[in-house]
Short mmCIF file of C-alpha atoms in Angstrom, two decimals:
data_model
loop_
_atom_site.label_atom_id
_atom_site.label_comp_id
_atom_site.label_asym_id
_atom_site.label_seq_id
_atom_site.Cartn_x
_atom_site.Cartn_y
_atom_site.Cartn_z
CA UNK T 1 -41.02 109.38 36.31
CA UNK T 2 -37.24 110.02 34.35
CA UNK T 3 -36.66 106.48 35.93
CA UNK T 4 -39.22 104.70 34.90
CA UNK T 5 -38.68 105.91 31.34
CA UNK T 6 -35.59 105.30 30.96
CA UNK T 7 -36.05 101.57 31.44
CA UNK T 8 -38.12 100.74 28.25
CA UNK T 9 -35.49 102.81 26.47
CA UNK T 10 -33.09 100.92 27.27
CA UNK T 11 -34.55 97.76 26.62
CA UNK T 12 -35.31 99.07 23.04
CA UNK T 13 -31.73 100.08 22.61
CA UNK T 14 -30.58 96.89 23.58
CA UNK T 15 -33.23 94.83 21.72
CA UNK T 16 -32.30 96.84 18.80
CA UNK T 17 -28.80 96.55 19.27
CA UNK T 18 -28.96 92.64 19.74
CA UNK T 19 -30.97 91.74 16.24
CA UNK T 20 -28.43 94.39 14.30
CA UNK T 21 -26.00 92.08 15.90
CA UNK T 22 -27.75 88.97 14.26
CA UNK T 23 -27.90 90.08 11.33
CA UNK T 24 -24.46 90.59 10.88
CA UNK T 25 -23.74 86.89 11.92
CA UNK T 26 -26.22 85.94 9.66
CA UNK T 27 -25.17 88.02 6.90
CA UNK T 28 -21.36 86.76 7.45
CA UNK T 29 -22.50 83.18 7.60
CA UNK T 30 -23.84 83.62 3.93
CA UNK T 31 -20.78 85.50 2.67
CA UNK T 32 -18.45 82.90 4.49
CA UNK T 33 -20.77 80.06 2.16
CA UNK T 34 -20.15 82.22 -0.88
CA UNK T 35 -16.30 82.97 -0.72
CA UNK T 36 -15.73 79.61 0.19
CA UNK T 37 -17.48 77.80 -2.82
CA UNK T 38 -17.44 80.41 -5.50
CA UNK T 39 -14.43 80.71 -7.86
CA UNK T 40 -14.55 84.36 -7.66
CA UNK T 41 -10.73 83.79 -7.22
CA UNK T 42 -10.59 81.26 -9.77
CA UNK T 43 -11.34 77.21 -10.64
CA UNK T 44 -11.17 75.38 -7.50
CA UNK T 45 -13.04 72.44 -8.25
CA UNK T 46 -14.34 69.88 -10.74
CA UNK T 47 -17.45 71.12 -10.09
CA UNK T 48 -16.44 75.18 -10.82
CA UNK T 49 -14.52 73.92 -13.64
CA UNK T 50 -17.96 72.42 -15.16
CA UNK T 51 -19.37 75.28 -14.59
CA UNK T 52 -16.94 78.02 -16.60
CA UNK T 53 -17.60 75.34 -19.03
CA UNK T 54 -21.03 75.67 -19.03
CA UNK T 55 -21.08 79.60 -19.11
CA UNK T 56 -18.27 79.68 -22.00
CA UNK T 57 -20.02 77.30 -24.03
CA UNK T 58 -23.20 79.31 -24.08
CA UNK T 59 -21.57 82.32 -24.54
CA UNK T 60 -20.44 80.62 -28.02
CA UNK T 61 -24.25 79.37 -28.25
CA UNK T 62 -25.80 82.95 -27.71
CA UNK T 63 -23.31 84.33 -30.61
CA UNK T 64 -24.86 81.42 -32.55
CA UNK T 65 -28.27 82.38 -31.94
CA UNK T 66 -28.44 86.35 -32.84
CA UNK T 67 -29.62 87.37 -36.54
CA UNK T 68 -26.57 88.00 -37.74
CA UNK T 69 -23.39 86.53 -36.39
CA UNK T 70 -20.05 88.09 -36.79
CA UNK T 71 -17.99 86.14 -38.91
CA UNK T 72 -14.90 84.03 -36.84
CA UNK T 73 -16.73 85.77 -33.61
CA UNK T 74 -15.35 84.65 -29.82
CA UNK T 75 -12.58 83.21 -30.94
CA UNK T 76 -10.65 84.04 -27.89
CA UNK T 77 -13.60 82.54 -25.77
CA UNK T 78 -12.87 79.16 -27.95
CA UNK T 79 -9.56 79.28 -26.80
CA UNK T 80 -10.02 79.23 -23.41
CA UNK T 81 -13.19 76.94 -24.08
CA UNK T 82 -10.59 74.31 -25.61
CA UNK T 83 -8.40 74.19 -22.79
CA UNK T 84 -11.02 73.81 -20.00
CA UNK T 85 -12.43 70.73 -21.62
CA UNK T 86 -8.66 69.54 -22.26
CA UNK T 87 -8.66 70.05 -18.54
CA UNK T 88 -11.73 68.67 -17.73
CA UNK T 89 -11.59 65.31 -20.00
CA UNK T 90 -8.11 64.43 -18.56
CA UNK T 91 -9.01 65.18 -14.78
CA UNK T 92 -11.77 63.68 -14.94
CA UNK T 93 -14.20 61.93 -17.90
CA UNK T 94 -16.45 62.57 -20.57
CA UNK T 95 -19.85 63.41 -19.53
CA UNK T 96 -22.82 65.47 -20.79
CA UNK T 97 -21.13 68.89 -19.96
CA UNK T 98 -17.89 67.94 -21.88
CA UNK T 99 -20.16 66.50 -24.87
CA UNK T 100 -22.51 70.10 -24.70
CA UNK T 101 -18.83 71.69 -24.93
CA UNK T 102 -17.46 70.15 -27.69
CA UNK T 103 -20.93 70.25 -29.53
CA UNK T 104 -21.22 73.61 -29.51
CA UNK T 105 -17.13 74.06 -30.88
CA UNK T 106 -18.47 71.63 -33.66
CA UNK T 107 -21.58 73.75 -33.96
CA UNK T 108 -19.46 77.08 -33.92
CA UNK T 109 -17.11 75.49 -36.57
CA UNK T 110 -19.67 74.61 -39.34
CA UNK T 111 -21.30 77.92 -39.04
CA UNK T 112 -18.02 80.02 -39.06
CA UNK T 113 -16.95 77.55 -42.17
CA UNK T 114 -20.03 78.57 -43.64
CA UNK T 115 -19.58 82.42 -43.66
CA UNK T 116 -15.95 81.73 -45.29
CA UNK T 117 -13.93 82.74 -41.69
CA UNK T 118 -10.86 81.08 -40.91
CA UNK T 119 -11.98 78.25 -38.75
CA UNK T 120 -8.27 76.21 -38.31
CA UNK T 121 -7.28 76.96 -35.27
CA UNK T 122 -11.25 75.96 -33.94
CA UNK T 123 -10.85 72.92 -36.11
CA UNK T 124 -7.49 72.13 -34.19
CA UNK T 125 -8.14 72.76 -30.95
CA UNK T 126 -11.71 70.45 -31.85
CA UNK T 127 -9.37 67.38 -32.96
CA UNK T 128 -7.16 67.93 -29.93
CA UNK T 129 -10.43 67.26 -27.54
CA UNK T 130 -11.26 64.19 -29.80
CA UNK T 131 -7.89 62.61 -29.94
CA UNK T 132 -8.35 62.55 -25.69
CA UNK T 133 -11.79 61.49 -26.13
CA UNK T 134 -12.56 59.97 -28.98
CA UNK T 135 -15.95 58.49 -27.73
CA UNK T 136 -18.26 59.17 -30.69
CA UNK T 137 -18.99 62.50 -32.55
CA UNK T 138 -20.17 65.75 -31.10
CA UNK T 139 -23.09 66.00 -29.79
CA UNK T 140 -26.06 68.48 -31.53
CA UNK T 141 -25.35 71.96 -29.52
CA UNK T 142 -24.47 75.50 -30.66
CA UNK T 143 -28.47 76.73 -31.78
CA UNK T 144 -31.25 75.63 -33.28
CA UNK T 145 -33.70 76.97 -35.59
CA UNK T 146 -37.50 77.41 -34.49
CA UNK T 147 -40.29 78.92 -36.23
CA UNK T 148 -42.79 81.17 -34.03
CA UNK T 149 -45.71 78.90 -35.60
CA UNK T 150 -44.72 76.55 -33.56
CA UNK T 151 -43.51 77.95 -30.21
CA UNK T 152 -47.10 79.44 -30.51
CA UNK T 153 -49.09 76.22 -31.39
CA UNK T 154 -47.07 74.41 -28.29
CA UNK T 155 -47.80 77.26 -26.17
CA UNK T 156 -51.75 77.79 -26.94
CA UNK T 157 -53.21 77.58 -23.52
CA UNK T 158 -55.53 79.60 -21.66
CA UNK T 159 -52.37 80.74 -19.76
CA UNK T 160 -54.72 83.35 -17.53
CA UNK T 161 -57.18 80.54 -16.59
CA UNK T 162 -54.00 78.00 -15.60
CA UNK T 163 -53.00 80.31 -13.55
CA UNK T 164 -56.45 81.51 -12.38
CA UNK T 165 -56.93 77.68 -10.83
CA UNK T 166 -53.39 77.46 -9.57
CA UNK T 167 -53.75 77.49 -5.33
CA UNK T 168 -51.61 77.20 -2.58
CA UNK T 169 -53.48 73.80 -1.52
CA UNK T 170 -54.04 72.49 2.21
CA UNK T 171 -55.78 69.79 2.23
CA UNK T 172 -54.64 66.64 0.74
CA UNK T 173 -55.58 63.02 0.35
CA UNK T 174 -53.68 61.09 2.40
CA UNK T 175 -53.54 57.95 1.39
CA UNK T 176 -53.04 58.37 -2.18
CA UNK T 177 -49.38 58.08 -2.90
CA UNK T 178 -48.12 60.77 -5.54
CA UNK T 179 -46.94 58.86 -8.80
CA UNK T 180 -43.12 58.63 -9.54
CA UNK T 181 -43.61 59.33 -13.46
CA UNK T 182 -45.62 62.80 -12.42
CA UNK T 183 -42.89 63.98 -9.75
CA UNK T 184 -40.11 63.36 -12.77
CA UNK T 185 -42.64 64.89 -15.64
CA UNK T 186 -42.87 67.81 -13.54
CA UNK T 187 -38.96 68.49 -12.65
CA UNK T 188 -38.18 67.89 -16.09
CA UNK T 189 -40.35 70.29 -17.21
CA UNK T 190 -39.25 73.01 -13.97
CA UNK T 191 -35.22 72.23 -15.93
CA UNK T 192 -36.63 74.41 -18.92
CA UNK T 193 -36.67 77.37 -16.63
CA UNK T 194 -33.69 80.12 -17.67
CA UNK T 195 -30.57 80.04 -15.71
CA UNK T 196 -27.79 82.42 -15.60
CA UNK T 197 -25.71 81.52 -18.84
CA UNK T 198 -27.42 77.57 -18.69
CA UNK T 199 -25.38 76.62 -15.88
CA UNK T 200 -28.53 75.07 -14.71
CA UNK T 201 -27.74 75.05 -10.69
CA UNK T 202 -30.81 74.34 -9.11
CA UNK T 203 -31.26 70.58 -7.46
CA UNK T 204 -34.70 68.67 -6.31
CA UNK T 205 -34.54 66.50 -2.80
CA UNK T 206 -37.65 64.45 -3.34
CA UNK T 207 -38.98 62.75 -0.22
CA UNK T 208 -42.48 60.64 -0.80
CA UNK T 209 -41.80 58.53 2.15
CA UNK T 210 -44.22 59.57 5.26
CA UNK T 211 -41.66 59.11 8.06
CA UNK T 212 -39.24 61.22 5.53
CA UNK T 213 -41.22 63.87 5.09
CA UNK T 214 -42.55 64.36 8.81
CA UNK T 215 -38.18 64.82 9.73
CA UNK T 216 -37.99 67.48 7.14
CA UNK T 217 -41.09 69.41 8.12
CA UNK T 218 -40.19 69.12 11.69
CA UNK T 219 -37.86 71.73 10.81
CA UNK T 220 -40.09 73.82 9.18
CA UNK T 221 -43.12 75.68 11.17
CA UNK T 222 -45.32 76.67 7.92
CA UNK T 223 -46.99 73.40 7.66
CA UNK T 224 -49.34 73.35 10.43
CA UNK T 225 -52.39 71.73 9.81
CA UNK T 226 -52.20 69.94 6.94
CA UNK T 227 -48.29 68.73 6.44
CA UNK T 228 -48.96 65.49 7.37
CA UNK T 229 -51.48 65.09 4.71
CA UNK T 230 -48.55 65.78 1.90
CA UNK T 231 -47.48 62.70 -0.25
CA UNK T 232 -44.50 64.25 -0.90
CA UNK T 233 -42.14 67.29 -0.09
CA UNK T 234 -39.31 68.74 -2.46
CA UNK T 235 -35.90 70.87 -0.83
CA UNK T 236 -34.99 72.89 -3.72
CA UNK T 237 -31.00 73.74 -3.92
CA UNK T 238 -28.55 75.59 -5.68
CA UNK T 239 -25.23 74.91 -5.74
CA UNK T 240 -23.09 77.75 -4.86
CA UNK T 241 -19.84 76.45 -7.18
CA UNK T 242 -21.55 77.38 -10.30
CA UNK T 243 -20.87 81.41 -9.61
CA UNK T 244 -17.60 83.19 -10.44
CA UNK T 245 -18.21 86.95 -9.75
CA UNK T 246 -19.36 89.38 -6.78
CA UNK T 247 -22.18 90.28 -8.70
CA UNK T 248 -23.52 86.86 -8.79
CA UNK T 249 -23.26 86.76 -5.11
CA UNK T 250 -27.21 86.52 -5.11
CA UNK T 251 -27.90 84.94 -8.32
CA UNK T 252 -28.54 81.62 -6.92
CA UNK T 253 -31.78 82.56 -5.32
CA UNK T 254 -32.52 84.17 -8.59
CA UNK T 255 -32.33 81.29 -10.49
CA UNK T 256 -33.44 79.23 -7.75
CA UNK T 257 -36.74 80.60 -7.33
CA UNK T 258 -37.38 80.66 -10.82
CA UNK T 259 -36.73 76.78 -10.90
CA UNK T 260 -38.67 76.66 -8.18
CA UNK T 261 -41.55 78.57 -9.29
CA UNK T 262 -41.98 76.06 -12.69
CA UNK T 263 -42.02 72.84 -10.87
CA UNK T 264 -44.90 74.09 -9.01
CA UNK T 265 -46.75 74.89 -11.76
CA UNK T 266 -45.28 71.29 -13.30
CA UNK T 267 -46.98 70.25 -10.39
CA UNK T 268 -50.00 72.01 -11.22
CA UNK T 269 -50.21 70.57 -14.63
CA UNK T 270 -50.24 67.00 -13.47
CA UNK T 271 -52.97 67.54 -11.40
CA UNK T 272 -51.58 67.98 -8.10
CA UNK T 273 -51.81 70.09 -5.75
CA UNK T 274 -49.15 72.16 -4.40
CA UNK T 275 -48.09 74.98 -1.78
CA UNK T 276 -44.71 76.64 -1.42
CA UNK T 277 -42.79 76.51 1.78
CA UNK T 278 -40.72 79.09 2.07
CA UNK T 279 -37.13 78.77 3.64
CA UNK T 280 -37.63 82.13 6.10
CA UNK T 281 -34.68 80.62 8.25
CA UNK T 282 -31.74 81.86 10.49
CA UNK T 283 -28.64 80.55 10.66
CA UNK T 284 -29.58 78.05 13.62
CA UNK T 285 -32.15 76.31 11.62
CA UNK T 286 -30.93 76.69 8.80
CA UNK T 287 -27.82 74.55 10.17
CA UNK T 288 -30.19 71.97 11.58
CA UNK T 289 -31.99 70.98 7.93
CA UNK T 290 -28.76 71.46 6.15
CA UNK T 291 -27.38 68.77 8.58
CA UNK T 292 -30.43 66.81 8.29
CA UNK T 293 -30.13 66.51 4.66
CA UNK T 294 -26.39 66.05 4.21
CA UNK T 295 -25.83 69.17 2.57
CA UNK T 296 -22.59 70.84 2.39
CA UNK T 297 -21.36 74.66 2.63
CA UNK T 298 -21.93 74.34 -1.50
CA UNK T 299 -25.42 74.25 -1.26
CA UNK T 300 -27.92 77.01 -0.50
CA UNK T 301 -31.32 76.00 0.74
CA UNK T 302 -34.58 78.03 -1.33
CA UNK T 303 -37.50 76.66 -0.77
CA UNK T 304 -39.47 73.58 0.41
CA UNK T 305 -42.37 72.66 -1.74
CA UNK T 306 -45.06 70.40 -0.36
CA UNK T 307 -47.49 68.54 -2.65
CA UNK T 308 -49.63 65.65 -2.95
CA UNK T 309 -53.36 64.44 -4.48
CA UNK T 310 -55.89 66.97 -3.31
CA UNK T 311 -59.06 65.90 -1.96
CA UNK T 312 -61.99 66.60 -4.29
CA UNK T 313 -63.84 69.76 -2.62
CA UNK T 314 -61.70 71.52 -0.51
CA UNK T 315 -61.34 75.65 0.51
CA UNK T 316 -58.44 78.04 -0.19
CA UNK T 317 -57.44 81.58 0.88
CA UNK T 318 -58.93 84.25 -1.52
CA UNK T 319 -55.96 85.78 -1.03
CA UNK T 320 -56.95 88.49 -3.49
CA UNK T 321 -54.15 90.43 -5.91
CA UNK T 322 -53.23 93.61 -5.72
CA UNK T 323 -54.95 96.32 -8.55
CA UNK T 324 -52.90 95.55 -11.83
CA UNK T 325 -52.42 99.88 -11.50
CA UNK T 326 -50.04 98.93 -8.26
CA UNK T 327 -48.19 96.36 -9.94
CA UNK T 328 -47.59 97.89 -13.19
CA UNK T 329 -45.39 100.71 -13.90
CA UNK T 330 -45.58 101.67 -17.34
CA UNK T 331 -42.65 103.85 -19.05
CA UNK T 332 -41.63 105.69 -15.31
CA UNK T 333 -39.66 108.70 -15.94
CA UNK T 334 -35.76 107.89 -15.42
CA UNK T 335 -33.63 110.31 -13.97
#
């Protein structure tokens, strides 16, 4: 009887030993991804240097947006601001990241001018950047002002009853291809979700083709029964580069899922149907689609969303929500 026990016990250890194992690879093969694309140890890359420009430029914009700015606030942030773009515009060229830059020194110029601070220095480093550059005035950047009024008029929906009808559809029409205009209308509207200091890192692969879309599902196992119905299929990606501290180490699938999470409800307000496919992968397969797709050690893969027309009567899972009492945890003590 000892015998015959000690078998099973054994083959737990083991089996136990062997997935702590994977896990570790795993877990290495996503901090390999992250040290080697990060600038944790500094700018490595146009495409970290875009992003420090990014993050210092809205650190400038947030100043610009409280109550009650400081007069001649983050000037040491302008500084280094000045000579990333300087950087960036001779490396490379002008585009909408260096015009959001020097908008928002233009922007942080006028105001600081306006509260009687010294603004020189700014307003030198700001002619320096046009004199390499001089391809028309700053953009508008810095802040904006709103009135409530209207953030509430533009947001007066039955919020509770969008999402009330919002599904995780299965069945689809088939041969109804899904519109161009409504797959843009809907992105466009998943780029207003917040990002970690605006650096705005999530990417869409859009594939409305049906052979297309059958190679990237055959990597994927969720979509039994009804992913060859889909008229289309997005790969949502973040681009690791954009991140500069160990802390951030997981912010991409922060920001990623919140991207994620508006385009499906952009999809939802164009009428389609959509259901999330979520990227529960190991390193193996995660390999295979990142090689399918052309992606590099930059990118992280966060979800697949499939979508499409749905058919006019058609059944979902209840899939009933937890008591509100479970979910929310009003004013818990804090040690």
């Amino acid at each position: 009887m000892p015998v015959a026990k000690a078998a099973p016990a054994a083959a737990g250890t083991f089996a136990r030993l062997k997935s702590f194992l994977w896990l570790a690879r795993n877990s290495l093969y996503d901090f390999h991804r992250y040290r080697k694309s990060s600038f944790i140890d500094g700018v490595r890359s146009r495409e970290n240097l875009e992003a420090h420009i990014r993050l210092l430029s809205h650190m400038l914009e947030y100043g610009l947006a409280l109550s009650d700015p400081r007069a001649g606030f983050g000037m040491d942030k302008v500084r280094v601001l000045a000579g990333e773009l300087s950087h960036y515009l001779t490396a490379y060229r002008r585009d909408a990241t260096t015009d959001n830059g020097i908008g928002v020194l233009s922007a942080y110029i006028d105001y600081n001018a306006g509260q009687g601070a010294d603004v020189s220095e700014a307003r030198s480093l700001l002619d320096g950047l046009l004199r390499i550059d001089a391809a028309g005035a700053p953009c508008t950047a810095g802040s904006e002002e709103v009135s409530a009024e209207a953030i509430r008029a533009a947001a007066s929906i039955d919020f509770a009853r969008f999402m009330g009808a919002r599904h995780s559809v299965r069945q689809y029409h088939r041969a109804r291809p899904v519109e161009r205009e409504k797959i843009e209308r809907a992105v466009a509207a998943a780029q207003q979700s917040p990002s970690s200091c605006n650096r705005q890192t999530a990417k869409v692969l859009a594939f409305t083709h049906k052979a297309s879309i059958a190679r990237v599902l055959s990597h994927h196992n969720g979509n039994r029964g009804f992913g060859d119905q889909l008229g289309g299929v997005f790969v949502v990606v973040v681009d690791l580069r954009n991140w500069n501290t160990i802390g951030e180490r997981n912010q991409g699938w922060v920001d990623g899922g919140m991207f994620a999470m508006t385009l499906a409800l952009g999809l939802h307000a164009e009428g389609l149907g959509a259901c999330m496919l979520n990227w529960s992968a190991d390193m193996n397969e995660d390999r295979r689609l990142r090689k399918l797709l052309g992606l590099d050690d930059t990118q992280i893969i966060i979800t697949l969303i499939g979508f499409g027309h749905m058919v006019e009567r058609f059944r979902v899972p209840v899939s009933r929500r937890r008591p509100i009492s479970q979910i929310l945890i009003h004013e818990p003590p804090l040690s």
